[in-house]
XYZ file of C-alpha atoms in Angstrom:
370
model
C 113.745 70.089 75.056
C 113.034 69.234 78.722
C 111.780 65.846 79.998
C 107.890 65.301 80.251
C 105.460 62.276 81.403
C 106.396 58.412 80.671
C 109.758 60.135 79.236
C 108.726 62.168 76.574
C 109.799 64.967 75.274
C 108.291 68.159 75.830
C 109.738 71.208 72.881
C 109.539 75.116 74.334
C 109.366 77.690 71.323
C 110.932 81.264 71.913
C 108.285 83.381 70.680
C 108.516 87.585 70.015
C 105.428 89.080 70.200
C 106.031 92.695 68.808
C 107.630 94.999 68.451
C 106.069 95.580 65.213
C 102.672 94.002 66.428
C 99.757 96.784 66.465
C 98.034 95.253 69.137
C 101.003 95.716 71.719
C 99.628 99.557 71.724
C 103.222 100.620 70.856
C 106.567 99.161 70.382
C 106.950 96.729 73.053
C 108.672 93.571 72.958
C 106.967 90.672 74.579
C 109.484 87.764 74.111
C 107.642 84.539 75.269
C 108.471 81.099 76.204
C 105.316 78.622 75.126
C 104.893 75.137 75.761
C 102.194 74.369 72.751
C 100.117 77.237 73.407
C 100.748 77.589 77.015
C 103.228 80.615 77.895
C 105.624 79.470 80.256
C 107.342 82.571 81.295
C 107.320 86.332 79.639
C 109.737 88.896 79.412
C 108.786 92.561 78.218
C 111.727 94.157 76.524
C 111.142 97.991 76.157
C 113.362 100.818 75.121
C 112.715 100.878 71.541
C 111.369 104.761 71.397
C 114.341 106.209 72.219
C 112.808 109.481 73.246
C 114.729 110.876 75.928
C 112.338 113.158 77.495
C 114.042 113.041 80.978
C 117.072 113.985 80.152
C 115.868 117.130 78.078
C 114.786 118.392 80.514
C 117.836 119.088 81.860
C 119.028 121.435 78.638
C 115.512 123.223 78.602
C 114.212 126.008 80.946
C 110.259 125.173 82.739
C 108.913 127.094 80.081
C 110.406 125.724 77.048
C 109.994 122.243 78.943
C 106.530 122.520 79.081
C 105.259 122.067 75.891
C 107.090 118.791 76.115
C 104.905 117.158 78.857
C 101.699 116.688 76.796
C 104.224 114.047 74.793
C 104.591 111.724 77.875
C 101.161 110.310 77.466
C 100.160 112.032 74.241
C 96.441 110.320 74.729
C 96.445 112.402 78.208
C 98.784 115.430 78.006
C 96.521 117.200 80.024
C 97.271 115.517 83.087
C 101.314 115.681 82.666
C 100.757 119.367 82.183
C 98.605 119.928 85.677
C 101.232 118.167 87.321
C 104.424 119.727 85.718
C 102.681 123.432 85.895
C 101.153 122.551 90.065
C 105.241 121.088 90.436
C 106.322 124.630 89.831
C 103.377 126.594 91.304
C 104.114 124.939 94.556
C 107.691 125.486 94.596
C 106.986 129.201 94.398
C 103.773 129.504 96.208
C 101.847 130.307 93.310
C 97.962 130.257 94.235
C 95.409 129.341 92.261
C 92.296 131.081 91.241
C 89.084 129.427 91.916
C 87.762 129.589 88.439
C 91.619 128.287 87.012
C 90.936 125.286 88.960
C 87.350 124.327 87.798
C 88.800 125.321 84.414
C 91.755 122.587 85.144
C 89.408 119.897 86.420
C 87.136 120.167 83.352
C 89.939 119.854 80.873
C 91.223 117.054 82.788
C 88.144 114.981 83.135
C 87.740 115.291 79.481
C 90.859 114.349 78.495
C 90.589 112.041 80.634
C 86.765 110.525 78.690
C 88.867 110.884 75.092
C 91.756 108.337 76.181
C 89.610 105.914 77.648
C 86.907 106.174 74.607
C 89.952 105.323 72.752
C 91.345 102.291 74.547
C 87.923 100.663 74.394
C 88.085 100.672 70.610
C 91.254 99.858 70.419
C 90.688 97.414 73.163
C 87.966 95.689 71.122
C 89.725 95.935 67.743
C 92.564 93.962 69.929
C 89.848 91.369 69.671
C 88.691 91.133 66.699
C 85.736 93.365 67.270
C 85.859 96.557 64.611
C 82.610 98.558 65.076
C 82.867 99.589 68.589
C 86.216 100.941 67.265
C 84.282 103.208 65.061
C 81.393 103.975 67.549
C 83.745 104.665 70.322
C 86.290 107.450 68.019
C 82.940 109.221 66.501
C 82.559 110.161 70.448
C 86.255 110.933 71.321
C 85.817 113.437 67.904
C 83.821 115.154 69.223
C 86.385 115.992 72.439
C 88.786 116.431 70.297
C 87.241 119.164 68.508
C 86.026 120.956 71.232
C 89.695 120.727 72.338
C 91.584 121.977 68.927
C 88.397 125.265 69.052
C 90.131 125.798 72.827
C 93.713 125.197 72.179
C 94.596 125.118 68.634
C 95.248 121.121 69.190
C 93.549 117.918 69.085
C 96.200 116.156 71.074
C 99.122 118.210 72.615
C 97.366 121.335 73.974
C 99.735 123.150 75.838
C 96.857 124.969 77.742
C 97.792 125.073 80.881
C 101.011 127.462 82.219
C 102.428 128.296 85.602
C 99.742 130.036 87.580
C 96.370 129.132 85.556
C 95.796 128.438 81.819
C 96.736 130.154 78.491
C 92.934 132.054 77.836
C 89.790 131.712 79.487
C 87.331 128.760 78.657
C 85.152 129.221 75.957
C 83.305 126.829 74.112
C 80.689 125.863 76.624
C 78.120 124.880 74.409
C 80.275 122.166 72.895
C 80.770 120.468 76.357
C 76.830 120.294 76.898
C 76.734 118.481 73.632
C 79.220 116.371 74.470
C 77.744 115.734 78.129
C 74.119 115.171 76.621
C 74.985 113.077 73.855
C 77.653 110.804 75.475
C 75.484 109.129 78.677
C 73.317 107.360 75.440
C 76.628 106.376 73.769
C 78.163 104.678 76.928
C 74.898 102.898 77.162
C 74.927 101.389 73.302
C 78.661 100.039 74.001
C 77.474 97.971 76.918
C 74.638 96.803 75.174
C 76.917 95.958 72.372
C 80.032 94.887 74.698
C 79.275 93.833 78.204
C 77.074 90.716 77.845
C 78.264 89.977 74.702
C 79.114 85.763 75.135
C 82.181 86.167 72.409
C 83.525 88.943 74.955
C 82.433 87.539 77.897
C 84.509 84.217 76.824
C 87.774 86.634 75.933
C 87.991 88.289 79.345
C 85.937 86.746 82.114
C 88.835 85.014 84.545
C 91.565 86.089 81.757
C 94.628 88.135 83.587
C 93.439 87.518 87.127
C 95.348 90.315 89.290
C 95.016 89.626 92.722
C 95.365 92.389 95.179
C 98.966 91.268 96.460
C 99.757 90.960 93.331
C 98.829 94.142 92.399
C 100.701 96.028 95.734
C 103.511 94.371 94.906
C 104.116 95.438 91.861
C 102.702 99.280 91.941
C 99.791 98.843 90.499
C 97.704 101.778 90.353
C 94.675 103.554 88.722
C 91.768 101.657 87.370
C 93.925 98.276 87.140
C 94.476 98.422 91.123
C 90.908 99.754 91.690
C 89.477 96.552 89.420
C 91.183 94.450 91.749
C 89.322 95.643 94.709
C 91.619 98.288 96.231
C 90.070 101.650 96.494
C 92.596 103.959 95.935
C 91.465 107.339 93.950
C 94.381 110.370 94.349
C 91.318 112.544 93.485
C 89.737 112.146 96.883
C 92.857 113.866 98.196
C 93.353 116.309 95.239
C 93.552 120.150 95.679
C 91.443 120.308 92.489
C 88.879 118.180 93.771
C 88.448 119.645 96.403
C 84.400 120.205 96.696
C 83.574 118.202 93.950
C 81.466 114.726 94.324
C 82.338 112.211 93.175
C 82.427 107.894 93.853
C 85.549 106.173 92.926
C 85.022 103.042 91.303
C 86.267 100.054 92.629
C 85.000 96.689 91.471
C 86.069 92.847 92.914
C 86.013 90.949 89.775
C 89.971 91.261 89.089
C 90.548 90.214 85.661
C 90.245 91.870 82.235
C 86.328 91.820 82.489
C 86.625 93.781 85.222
C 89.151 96.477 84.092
C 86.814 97.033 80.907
C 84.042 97.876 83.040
C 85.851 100.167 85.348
C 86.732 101.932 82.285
C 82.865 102.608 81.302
C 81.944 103.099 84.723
C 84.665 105.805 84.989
C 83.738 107.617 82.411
C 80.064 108.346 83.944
C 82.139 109.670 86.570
C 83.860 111.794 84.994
C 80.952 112.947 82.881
C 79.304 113.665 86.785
C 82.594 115.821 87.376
C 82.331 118.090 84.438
C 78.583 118.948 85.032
C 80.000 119.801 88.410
C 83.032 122.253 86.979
C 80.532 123.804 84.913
C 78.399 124.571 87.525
C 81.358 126.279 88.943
C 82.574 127.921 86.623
C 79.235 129.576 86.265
C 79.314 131.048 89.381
C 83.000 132.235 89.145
C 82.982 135.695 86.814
C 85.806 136.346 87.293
C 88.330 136.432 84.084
C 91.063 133.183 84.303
C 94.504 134.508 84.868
C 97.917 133.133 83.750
C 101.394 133.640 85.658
C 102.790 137.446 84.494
C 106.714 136.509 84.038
C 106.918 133.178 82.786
C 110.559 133.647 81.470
C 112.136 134.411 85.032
C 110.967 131.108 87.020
C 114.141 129.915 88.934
C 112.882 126.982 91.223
C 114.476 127.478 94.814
C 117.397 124.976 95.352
C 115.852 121.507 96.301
C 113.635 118.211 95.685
C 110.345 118.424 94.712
C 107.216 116.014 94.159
C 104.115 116.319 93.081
C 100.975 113.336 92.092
C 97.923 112.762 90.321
C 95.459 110.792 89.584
C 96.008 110.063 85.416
C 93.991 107.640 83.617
C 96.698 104.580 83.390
C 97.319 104.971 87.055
C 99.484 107.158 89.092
C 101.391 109.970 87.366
C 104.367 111.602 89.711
C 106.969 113.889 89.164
C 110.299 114.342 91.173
C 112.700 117.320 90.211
C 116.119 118.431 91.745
C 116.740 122.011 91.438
C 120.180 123.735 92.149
C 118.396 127.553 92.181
C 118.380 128.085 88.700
C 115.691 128.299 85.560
C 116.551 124.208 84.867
C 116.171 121.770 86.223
C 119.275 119.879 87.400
C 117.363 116.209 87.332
C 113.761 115.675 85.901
C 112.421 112.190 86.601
C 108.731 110.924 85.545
C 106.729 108.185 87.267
C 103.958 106.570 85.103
C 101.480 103.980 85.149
C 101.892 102.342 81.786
C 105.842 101.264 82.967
C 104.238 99.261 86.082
C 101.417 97.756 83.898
C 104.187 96.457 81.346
C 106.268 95.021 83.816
C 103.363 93.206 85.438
C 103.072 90.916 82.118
C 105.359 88.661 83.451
C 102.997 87.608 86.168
C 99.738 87.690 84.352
C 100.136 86.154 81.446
C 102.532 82.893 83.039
C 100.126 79.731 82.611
C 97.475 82.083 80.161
C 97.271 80.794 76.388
C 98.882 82.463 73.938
C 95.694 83.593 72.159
C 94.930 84.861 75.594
C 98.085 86.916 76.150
C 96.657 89.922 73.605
C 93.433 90.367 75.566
C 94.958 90.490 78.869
C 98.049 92.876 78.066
C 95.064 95.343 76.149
C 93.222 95.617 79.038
C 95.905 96.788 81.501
C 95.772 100.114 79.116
C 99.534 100.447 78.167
C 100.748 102.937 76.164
C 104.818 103.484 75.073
C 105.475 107.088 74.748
C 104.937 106.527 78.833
C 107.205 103.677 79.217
C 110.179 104.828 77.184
C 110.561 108.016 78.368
């Protein structure tokens, strides 16, 4: 009870908002102070996944550790496997093939189209909207299928290993269908989403992120680049290297905004895999995969590696003391940042607000509790 105008009382209610809630995309905690409907202050409270996959790393060699890495973001495992596998190809100047890369940046941009088909239905379901749900899996199916023909799996794929990937592409036909169909697709959501008034009146000036805001707090990915900061790790990423491609940055800074980064991303990365195909084309060459997998001892010291993964920044440190495991394994994600930024986006939002603003940040668990 805290004193209000002409000496009335105002009542605050203590509100949790998950864990069990299916709209917090995971087990997250929100506990929430509200004044009516007005949130007063938020606190995430995390942790509830128990999942340790840090510290296993420590008791696991790199190869039995990598299957492990498509389970930090199990929506984009690819991307935790490029930069695990270039981690260790690095360390022990392990080059590349030309055709292993285009290979890599294929795989990547589509894994990176299937998680983002998927947060904009679940994005829209978050709102009460339940056919774009439908629409938007039917097209992340068929990724998923072309991925379980190539790997086995439709979701940890375990493709890629130290020096290039497990077997040569294949398939190709399957990613033409996907690239013809899919432009259409992208164009019935907007028709369907982006202008829709009920939408429009969920996100437009909901979760407004300002760019200080967003520095402050390590925002990165398509959340920072929403905000008006361009700031794309592919432009600087050995993969990328010769590819085309516009990163895309918007002004309008709230949830709006972040949606339609989203769909303009994946255009982009459509643009990307016609480019990898084209490359991969022209490379005959058989991919190749690291001989000796067994033997890799990482040199004794610190090593990074970065890249650009579709909830923002994905970075890996690991401390080696010369031998085949690592002596400290420590994972930098976006969806941890994104979480922790809900206590300064959703202070002074409504509480029927406070859904549509935390789904459009994109936050997954499995890559906060790790």
């Amino acid at each position: 009870m805290t004193q209000g105008w002409l000496g009335m009382t105002k009542t605050t209610l203590k509100l949790n908002l998950g864990p069990q809630h299916p709209s917090t995309h995971g087990v997250l905690r929100l506990i929430l102070e509200l004044e009516g409907e007005k949130i007063l202050s938020c606190e995430p409270d995390i942790g509830y996944l128990h999942r340790g996959m840090e510290k296993m790393a420590e008791k696991l060699s790199y190869i039995q550790y990598l299957p492990v890495v498509d389970r930090i973001d199990y929506l984009a495992g690819c991307f935790y496997s490029e930069l695990f596998c270039r981690t260790i190809e690095n360390a022990l100047n392990i080059e590349l093939s030309e055709r292993d890369k285009n290979i890599r940046v294929l795989l990547l941009e589509l894994n990176r189209i299937s998680s983002h088909l998927l947060w904009i239905g679940a994005f829209l379901m978050d709102l009460g909207a339940v056919s774009p749900f439908f629409y938007s899996m039917r097209e992340r199916e068929m990724v998923l299928r072309f991925f379980e023909k190539l790997t086995g799996q439709r979701m940890m794929y375990n493709y890629f290993v130290f020096g290039g990937v497990r077997n040569d592409i294949g398939y190709i036909d399957d990613i033409k269908e996907i690239i013809k169909i899919l432009p259409n697709k992208i164009k019935d959501y907007e028709r369907i989403i982006t202008d829709n008034p009920i939408f429009l009146a969920r996100t437009k000036n909901k979760g407004i992120l300002e760019k200080s805001v967003a520095a402050n707090y390590s925002i990165t990915g398509v959340n920072l680049r929403a905000s008006g900061i361009s700031y794309d790790l592919r432009q600087n990423d050995y993969l990328y290297k010769g590819y085309e491609f516009n990163p895309v940055v918007l002004q309008g800074k709230d949830a709006w905004a972040r949606y339609k980064a989203r769909i303009l991303e994946l255009k982009e990365s459509l643009n990307l895999i016609r480019q990898a195909l084209d490359k991969i084309s022209k490379t005959k060459t058989q991919a190749k995969t690291f001989i000796s997998p067994l033997g890799i001892k990482l040199p004794e010291g610190e090593y990074y590696n970065e890249i650009e993964a579709p909830r923002g920044l994905a970075s890996i440190y690991i401390k080696s003391l010369g031998d085949n495991v690592p002596y400290r394994l420590k994972w930098r994600t976006g969806s941890y940042y994104s979480v922790n930024l809900l206590k300064k986006l959703l202070l002074g939002e409504f509480l029927n607000d406070a859904i549509a603003i935390a789904g459009s940040l994109d936050i997954i668990l499995p890559e906060v509790d790790k």
